[in-house]
Short mmCIF file of C-alpha atoms and ligand atoms in Angstrom, two decimals:
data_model
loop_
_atom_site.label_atom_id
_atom_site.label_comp_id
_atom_site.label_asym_id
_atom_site.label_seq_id
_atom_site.Cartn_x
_atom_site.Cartn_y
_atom_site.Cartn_z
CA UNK A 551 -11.39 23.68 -2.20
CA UNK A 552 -10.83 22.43 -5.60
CA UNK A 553 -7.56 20.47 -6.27
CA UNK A 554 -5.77 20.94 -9.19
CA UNK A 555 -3.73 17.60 -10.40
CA UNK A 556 -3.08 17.87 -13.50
CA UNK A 557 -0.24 20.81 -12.13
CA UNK A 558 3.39 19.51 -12.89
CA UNK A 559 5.82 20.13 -9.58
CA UNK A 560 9.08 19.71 -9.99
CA UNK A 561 10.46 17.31 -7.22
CA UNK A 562 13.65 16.83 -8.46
CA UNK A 563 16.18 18.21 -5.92
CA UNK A 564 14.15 18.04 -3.14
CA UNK A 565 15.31 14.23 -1.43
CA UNK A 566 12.47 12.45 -3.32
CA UNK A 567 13.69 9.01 -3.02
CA UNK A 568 11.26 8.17 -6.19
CA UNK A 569 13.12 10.88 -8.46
CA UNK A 570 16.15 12.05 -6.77
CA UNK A 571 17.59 7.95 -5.79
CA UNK A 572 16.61 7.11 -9.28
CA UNK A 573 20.92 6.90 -9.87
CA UNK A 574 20.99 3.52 -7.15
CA UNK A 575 17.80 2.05 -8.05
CA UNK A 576 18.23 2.35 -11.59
CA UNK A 577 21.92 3.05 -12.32
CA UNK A 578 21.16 1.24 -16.00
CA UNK A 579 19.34 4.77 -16.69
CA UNK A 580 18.93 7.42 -13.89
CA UNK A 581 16.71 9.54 -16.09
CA UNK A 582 13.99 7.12 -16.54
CA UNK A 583 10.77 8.87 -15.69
CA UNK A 584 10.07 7.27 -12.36
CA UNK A 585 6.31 5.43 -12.41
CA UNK A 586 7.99 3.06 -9.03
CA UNK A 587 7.65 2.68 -5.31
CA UNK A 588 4.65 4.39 -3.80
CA UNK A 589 4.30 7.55 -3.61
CA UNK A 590 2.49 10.52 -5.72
CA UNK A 591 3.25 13.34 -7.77
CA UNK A 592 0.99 15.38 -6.10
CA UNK A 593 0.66 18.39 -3.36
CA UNK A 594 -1.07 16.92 -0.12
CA UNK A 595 -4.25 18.51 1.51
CA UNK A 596 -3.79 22.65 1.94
CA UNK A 597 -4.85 22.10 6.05
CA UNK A 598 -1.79 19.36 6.41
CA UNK A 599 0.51 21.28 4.56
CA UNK A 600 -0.41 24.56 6.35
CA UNK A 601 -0.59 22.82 9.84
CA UNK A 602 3.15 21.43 9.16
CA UNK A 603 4.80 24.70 7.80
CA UNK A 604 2.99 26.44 11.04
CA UNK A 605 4.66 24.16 13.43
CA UNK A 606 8.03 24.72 11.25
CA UNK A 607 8.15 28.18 11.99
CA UNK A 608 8.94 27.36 15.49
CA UNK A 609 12.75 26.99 15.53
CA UNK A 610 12.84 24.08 18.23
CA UNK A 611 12.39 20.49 16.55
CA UNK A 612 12.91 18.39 19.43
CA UNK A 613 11.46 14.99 20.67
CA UNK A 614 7.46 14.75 19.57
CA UNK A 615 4.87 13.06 21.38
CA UNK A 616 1.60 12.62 19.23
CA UNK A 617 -1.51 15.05 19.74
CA UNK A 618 -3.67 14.38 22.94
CA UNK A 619 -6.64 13.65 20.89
CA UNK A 620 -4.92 11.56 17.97
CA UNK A 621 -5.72 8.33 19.00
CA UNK A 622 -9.91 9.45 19.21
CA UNK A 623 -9.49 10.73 15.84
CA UNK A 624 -8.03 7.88 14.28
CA UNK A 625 -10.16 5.69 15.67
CA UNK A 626 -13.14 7.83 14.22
CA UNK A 627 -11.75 7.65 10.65
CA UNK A 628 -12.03 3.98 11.21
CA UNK A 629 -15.53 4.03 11.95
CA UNK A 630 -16.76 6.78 9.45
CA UNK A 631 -14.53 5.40 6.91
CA UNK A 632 -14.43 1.53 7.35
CA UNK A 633 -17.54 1.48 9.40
CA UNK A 634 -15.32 -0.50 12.34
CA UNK A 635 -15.76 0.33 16.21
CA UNK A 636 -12.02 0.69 16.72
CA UNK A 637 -11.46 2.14 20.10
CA UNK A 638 -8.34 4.63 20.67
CA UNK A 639 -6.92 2.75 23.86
CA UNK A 640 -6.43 -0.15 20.96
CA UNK A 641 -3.67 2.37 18.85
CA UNK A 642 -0.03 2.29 19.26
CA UNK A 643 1.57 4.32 17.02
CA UNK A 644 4.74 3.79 15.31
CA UNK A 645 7.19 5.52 12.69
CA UNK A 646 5.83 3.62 9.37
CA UNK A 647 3.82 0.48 8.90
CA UNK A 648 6.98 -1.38 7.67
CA UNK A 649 8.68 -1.61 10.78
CA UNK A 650 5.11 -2.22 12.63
CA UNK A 651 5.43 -5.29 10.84
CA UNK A 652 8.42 -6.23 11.63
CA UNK A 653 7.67 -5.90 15.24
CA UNK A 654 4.54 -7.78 14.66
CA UNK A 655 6.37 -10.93 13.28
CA UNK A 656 8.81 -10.65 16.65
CA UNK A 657 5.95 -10.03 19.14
CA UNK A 658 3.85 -12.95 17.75
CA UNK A 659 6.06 -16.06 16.67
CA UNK A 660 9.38 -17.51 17.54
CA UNK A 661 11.98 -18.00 15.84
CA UNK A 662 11.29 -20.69 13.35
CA UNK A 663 8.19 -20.59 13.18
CA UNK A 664 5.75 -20.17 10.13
CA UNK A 665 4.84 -16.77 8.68
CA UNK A 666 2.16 -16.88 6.30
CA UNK A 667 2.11 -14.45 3.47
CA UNK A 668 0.37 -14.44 -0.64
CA UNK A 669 2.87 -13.03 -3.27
CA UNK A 670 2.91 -11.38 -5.25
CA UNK A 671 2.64 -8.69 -2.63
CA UNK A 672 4.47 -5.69 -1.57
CA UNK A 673 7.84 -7.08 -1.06
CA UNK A 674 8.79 -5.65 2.76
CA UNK A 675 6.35 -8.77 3.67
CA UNK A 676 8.81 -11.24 3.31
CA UNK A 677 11.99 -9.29 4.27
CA UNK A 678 9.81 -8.45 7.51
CA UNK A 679 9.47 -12.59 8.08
CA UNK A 680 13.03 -13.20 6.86
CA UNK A 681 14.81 -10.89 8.96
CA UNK A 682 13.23 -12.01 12.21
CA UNK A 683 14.58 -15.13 11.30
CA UNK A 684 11.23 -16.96 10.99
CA UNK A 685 10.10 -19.19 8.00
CA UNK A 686 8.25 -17.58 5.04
CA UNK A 687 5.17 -19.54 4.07
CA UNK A 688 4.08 -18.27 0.69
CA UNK A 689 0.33 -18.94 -0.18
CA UNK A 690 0.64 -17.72 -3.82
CA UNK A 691 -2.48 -15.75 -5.27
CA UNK A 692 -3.94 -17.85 -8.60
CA UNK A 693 -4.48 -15.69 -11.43
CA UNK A 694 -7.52 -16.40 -13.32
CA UNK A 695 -6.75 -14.49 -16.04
CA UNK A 696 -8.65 -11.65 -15.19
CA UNK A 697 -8.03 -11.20 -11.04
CA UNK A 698 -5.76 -12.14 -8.50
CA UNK A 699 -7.27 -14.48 -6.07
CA UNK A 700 -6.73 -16.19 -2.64
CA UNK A 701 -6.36 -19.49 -2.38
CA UNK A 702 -8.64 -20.72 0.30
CA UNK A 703 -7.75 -24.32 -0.37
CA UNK A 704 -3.95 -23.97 0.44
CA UNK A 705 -4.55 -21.58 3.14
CA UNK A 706 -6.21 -24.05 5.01
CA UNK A 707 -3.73 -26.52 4.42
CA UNK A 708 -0.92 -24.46 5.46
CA UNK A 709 -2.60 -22.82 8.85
CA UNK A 710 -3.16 -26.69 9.95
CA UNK A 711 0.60 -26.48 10.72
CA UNK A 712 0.71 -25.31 14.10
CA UNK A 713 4.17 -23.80 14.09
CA UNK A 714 2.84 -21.46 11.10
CA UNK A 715 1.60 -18.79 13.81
CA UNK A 716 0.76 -15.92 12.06
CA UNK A 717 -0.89 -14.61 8.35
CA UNK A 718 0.35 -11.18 7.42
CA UNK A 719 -2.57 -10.12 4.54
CA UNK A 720 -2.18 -7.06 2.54
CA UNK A 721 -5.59 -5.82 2.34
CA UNK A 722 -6.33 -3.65 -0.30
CA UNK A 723 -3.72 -6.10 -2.05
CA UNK A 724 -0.74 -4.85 -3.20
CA UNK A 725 0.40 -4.89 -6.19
CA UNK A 726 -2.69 -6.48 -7.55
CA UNK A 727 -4.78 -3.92 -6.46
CA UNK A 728 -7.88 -5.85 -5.43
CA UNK A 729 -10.22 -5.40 -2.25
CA UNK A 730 -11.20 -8.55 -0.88
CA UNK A 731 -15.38 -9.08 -0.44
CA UNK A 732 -16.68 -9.84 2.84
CA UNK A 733 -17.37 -12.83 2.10
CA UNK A 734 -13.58 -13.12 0.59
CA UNK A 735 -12.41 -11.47 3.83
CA UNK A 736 -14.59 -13.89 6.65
CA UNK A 737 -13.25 -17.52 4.86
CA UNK A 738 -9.66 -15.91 5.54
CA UNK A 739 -10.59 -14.96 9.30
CA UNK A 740 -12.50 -18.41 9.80
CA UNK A 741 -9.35 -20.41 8.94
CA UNK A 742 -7.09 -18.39 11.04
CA UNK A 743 -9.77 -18.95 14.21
CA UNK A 744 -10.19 -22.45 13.55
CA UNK A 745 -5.80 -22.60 14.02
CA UNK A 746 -5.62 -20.14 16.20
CA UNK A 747 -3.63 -18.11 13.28
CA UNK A 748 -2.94 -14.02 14.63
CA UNK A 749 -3.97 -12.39 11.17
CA UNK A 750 -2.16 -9.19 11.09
CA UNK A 751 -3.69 -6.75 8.31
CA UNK A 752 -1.88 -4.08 6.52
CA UNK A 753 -4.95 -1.47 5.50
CA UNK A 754 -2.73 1.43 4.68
CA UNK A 755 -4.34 1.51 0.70
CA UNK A 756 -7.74 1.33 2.34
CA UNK A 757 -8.97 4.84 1.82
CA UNK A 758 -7.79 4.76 -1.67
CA UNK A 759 -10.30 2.26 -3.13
CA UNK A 760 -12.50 3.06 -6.24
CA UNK A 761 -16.16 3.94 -6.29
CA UNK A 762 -17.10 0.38 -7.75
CA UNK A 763 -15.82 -1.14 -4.60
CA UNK A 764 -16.68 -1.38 -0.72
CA UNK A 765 -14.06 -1.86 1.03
CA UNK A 766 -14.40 -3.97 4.48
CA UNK A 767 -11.87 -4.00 7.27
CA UNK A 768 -11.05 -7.67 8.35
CA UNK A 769 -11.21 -6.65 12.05
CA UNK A 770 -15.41 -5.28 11.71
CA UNK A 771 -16.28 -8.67 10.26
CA UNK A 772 -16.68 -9.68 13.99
CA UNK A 773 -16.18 -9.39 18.01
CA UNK A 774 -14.28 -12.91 17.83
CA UNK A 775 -12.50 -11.86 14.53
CA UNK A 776 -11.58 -8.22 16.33
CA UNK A 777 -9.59 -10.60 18.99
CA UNK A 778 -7.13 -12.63 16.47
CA UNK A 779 -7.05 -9.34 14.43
CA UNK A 780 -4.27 -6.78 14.14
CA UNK A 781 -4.55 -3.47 12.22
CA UNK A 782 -2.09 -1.35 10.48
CA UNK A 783 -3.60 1.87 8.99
CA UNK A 784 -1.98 5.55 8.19
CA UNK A 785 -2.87 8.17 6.76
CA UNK A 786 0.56 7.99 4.65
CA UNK A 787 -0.77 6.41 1.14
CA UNK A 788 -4.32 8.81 1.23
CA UNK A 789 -2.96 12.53 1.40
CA UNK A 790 0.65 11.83 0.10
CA UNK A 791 2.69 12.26 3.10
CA UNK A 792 4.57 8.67 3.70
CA UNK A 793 7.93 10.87 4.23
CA UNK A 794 6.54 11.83 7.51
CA UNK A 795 6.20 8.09 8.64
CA UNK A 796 3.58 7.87 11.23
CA UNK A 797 0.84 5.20 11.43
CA UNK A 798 -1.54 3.70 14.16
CA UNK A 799 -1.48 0.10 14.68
CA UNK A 800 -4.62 -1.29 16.36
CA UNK A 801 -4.69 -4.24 18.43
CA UNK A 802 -8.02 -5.16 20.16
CA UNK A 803 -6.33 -8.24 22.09
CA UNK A 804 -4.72 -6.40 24.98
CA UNK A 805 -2.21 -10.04 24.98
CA UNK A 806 -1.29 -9.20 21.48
CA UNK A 807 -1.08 -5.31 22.10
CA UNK A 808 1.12 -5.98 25.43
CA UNK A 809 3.66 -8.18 23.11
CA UNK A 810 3.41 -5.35 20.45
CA UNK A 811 4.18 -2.78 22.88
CA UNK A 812 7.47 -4.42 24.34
CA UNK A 813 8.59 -5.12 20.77
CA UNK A 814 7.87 -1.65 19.61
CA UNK A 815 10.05 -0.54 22.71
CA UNK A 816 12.56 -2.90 22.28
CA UNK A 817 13.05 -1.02 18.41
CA UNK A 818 12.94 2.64 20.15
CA UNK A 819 9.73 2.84 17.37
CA UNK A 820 7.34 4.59 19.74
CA UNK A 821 8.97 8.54 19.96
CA UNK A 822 6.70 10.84 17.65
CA UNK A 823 8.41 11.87 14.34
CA UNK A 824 7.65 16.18 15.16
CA UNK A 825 5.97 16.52 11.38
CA UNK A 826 4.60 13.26 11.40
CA UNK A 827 2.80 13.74 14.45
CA UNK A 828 1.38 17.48 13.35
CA UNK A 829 0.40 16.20 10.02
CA UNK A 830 -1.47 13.19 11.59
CA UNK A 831 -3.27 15.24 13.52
CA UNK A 832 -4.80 17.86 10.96
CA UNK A 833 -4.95 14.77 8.46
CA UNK A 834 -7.87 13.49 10.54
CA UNK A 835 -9.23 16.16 12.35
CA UNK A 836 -9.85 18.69 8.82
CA UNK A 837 -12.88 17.97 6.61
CA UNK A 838 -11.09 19.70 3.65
CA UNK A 839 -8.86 16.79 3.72
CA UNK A 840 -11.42 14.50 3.07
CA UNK A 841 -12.72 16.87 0.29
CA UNK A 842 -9.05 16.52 -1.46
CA UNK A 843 -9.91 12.47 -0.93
CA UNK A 844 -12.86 12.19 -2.65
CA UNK A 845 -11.53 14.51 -5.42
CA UNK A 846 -8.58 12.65 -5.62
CA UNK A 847 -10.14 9.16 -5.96
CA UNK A 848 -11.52 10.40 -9.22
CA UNK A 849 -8.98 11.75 -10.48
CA UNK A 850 -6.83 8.89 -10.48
CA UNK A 851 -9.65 6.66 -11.57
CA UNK A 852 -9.58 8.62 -14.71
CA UNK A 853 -5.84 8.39 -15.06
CA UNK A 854 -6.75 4.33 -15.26
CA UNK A 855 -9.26 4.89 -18.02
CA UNK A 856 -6.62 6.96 -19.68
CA UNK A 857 -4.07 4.47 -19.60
CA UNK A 858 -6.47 1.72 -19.95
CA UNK A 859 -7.87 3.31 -22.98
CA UNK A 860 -4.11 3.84 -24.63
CA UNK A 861 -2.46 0.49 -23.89
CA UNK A 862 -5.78 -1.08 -26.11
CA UNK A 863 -4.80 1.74 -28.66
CA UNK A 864 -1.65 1.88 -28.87
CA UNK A 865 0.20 -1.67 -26.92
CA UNK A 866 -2.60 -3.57 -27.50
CA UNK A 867 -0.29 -6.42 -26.04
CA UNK A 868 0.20 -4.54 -22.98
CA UNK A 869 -3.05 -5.23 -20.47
CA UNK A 870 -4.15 -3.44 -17.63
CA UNK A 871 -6.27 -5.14 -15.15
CA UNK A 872 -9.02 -3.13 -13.63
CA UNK A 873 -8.23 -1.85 -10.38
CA UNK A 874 -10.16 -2.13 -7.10
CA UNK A 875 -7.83 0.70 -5.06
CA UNK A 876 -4.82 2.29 -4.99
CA UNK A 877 -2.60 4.18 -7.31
CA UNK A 878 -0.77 1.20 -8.14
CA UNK A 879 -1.81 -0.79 -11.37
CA UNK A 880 -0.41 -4.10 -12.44
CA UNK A 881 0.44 -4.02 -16.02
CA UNK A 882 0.69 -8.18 -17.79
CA UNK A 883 3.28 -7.86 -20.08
CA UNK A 884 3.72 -11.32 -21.22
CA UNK A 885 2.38 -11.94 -24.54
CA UNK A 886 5.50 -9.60 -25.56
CA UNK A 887 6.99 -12.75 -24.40
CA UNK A 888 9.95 -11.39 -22.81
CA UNK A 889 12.17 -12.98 -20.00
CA UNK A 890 12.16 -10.86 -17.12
CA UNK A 891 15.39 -9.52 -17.43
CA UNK A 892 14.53 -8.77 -21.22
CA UNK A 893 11.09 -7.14 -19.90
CA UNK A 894 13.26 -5.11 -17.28
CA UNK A 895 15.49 -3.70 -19.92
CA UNK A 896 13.10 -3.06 -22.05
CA UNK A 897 11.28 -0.91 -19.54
CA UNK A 898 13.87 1.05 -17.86
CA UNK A 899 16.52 1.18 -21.10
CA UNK A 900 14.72 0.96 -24.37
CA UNK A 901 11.48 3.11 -23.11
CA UNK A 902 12.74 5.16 -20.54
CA UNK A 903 10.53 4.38 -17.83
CA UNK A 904 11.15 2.86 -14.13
CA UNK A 905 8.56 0.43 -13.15
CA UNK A 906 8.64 -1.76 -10.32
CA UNK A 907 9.33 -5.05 -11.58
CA UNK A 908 6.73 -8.06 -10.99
CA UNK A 909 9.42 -10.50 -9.60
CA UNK A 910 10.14 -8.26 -6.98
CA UNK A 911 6.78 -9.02 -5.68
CA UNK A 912 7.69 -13.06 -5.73
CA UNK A 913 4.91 -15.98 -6.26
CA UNK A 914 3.75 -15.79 -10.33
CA UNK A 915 5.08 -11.77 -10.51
CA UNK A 916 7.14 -12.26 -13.22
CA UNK A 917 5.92 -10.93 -16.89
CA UNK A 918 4.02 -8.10 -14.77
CA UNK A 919 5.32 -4.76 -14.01
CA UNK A 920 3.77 -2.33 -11.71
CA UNK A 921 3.00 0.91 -12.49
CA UNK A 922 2.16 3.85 -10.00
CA UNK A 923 -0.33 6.33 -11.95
CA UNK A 924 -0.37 9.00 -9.21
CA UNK A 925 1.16 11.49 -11.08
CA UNK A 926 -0.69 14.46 -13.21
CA UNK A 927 -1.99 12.58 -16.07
CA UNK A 928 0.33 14.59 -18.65
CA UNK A 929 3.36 12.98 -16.84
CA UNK A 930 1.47 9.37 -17.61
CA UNK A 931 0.71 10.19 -20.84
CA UNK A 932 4.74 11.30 -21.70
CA UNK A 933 5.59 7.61 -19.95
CA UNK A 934 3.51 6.29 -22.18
CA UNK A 935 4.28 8.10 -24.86
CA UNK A 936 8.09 6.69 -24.36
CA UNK A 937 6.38 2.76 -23.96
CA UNK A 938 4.40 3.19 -27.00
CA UNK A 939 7.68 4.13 -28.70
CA UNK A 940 9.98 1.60 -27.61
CA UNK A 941 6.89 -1.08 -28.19
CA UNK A 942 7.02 0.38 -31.96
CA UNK A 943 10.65 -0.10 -32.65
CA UNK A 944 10.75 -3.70 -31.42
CA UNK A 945 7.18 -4.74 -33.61
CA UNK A 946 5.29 -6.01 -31.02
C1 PLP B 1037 1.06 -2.38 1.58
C2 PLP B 1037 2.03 -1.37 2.07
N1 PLP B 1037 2.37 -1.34 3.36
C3 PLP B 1037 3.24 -0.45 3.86
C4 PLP B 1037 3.84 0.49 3.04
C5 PLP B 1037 4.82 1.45 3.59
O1 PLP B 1037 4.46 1.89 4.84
P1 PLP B 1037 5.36 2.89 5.66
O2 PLP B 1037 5.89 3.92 4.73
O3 PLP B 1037 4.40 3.45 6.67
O4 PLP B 1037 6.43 2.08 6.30
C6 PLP B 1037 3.53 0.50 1.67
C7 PLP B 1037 4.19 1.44 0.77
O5 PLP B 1037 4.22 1.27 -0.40
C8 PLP B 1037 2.60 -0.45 1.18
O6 PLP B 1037 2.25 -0.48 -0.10
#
């Protein structure tokens, strides 16, 4: 089936927290045309959609369990997709990655101890160490004008420290949008084995990576790697469907995975969200939703170029770096040489448009602003059209 993106759907009215919560995110202008927080613009797969309203027609929505065969499938995507031998007995599921990883900081450190993490990244990363009452350890990424990279150097430094326990990575990286190489990805796991650092790795952007890219999951690198290794992956971020919040955690240490477990029931996070579990199911299990993936990827490689090609037209001072994955670009705003609550009110007030702002994302975030381009490109171009405005009136 051929998907059709470029179709405007209204979601206003239906409990879209990106358009209809736009009045307490952004009181300072509620009818900014929302480009934040990740989701898309777009209809998900016809077989997930159709498998959901089926199981809707059924007038009983009590307590779910997940599919008998969910667990096989999702450890298939993992192999066909990431080319990893996940096995299913290694999968606990749980309603969203962001309290998985909460629940992973619990299970795996005390309180106190050291939780590694490299802002900017998505910001639930810290909140997730922070609220467990452990110590954030930031590892900033260095910016070498052109990419966001790790650095090795202070990683090592830092995972010396024996009470820092644990290294949460956001792999594809978030908000940066860069996929780590292999080589990238096995300096990262040697450190952590050398300290006996439990790398936990959020791969929920992973299917969402461009075609100039190969993406590598930390856990395939090796057997000894699998062991320290913890995986969060969902099909949430590919086909569109994060409001149903399920995802499948894999955890090849049956120690770790034992800890995990009694967290996970500790939290009540293991009873089957009814839609969730349905649209799981026919997420991974229908070929026409990989179809709508690889149709998709294009599409929103194109809105890049698009964007790309109007910031150097138009906002010259405005640059885009190229992406590696996801829908989530990270615009450099600073030779406008704002402040960042100058930048912010420039954005939301004087253009019209919510962003998510870089400092949210902590570490050297601020001048940046994140944009989320998965939304039919005439929506982009009318938020750009508003930018290029605003940009005009000031004389930048
Ligand atoms: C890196 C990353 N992890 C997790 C999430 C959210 O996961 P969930 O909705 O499953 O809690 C997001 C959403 O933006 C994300 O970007």
């Amino acid at each position: 089936m051929k998907y059709d993106f470029d179709k405007v759907i209204d979601r206003e009215g239906t409990l879209s927290y990106k358009w209809d919560a736009r009045d307490i995110n952004f009181p300072e202008n509620p009818q900014a045309l929302p480009f934040w927080i990740a989701d898309m613009d777009f209809p998900c797969p016809e077989p997930i959609a159709e498998a959901v309203r089926k199981r809707a027609a059924h007038p009983i929505y009590g307590y779910s369990k997940v599919a008998d065969d969910a667990r096989t499938l999702a450890a298939v995507w993992q192999k066909k997709r990431n080319h990893w031998d996940a096995r299913p007995e290694w999968i606990e599921f749980t309603n969203g990655i962001v309290p998985a990883l909460s629940s992973m900081v619990a299970a795996f450190t005390e309180p106190g101890d050291g939780v590694i993490i490299q802002p900017p990244v998505y910001y639930p990363f810290s909140e997730a160490v922070v609220n467990n009452g452990r110590k954030v350890i930031n590892n900033n990424l260095l910016y070498d004008g052109e990419r966001w990279n790790i650095n090795f150097e202070e990683l090592e430094y830092l995972a010396e420290e024996p009470s820092n326990k644990l290294l949460l990575l956001c792999h594809p990286l978030n908000p940066v949008s860069r996929v780590l190489s292999e080589e990238e990805l096995r300096r990262i796991a040697d450190i952590c084995l050398k300290n006996n650092v439990i790398l936990a790795v959020d791969e929920i952007h992973s299917d969402l990576v461009y075609r100039h890219c190969r993406f590598y999951s930390m856990a395939a690198l090796s057997k000894e790697v699998e062991q320290i290794c913890v995986v969060a992956s969902a099909p949430s971020k590919t086909f569109n469907i994060a409001g149903l919040q399920m995802s499948a955690i894999f955890i090849p240490n049956e120690k770790l995975r034992r800890k995990f477990q009694k967290e996970t029931e500790k939290r009540v996070l293991y009873i089957a969200n009814l839609f969730g579990a349905t649209a799981f199911e026919a997420a991974y299990s229908d070929p026409e939703c990989e179809e709508y993936l690889e149709q998709l990827i294009d599409y929103l490689w194109e809105n890049y170029r698009f964007l790309d090609t109007y910031l150097k037209e138009h906002m010259p001072k405005i640059k885009c770096q190229k992406p590696d994955a996801t829908y989530l670009l990270w615009l450099d705003f600073r030779e406008l040489g704002l402040g960042d609550a100058e930048l912010e009110a420039f954005c939301l007030k004087e253009a019209g448009v919510a962003f998510d702002a870089g400092k949210w994302f902590g570490g050297d975030g601020e001048g940046f602003m994140r944009i989320n381009i998965g939304c039919p490109r005439s929506i982009l171009e009318q938020g750009l059209g508003r930018l290029k405005e605003a940009y005009q009136k000031r004389g930048f």
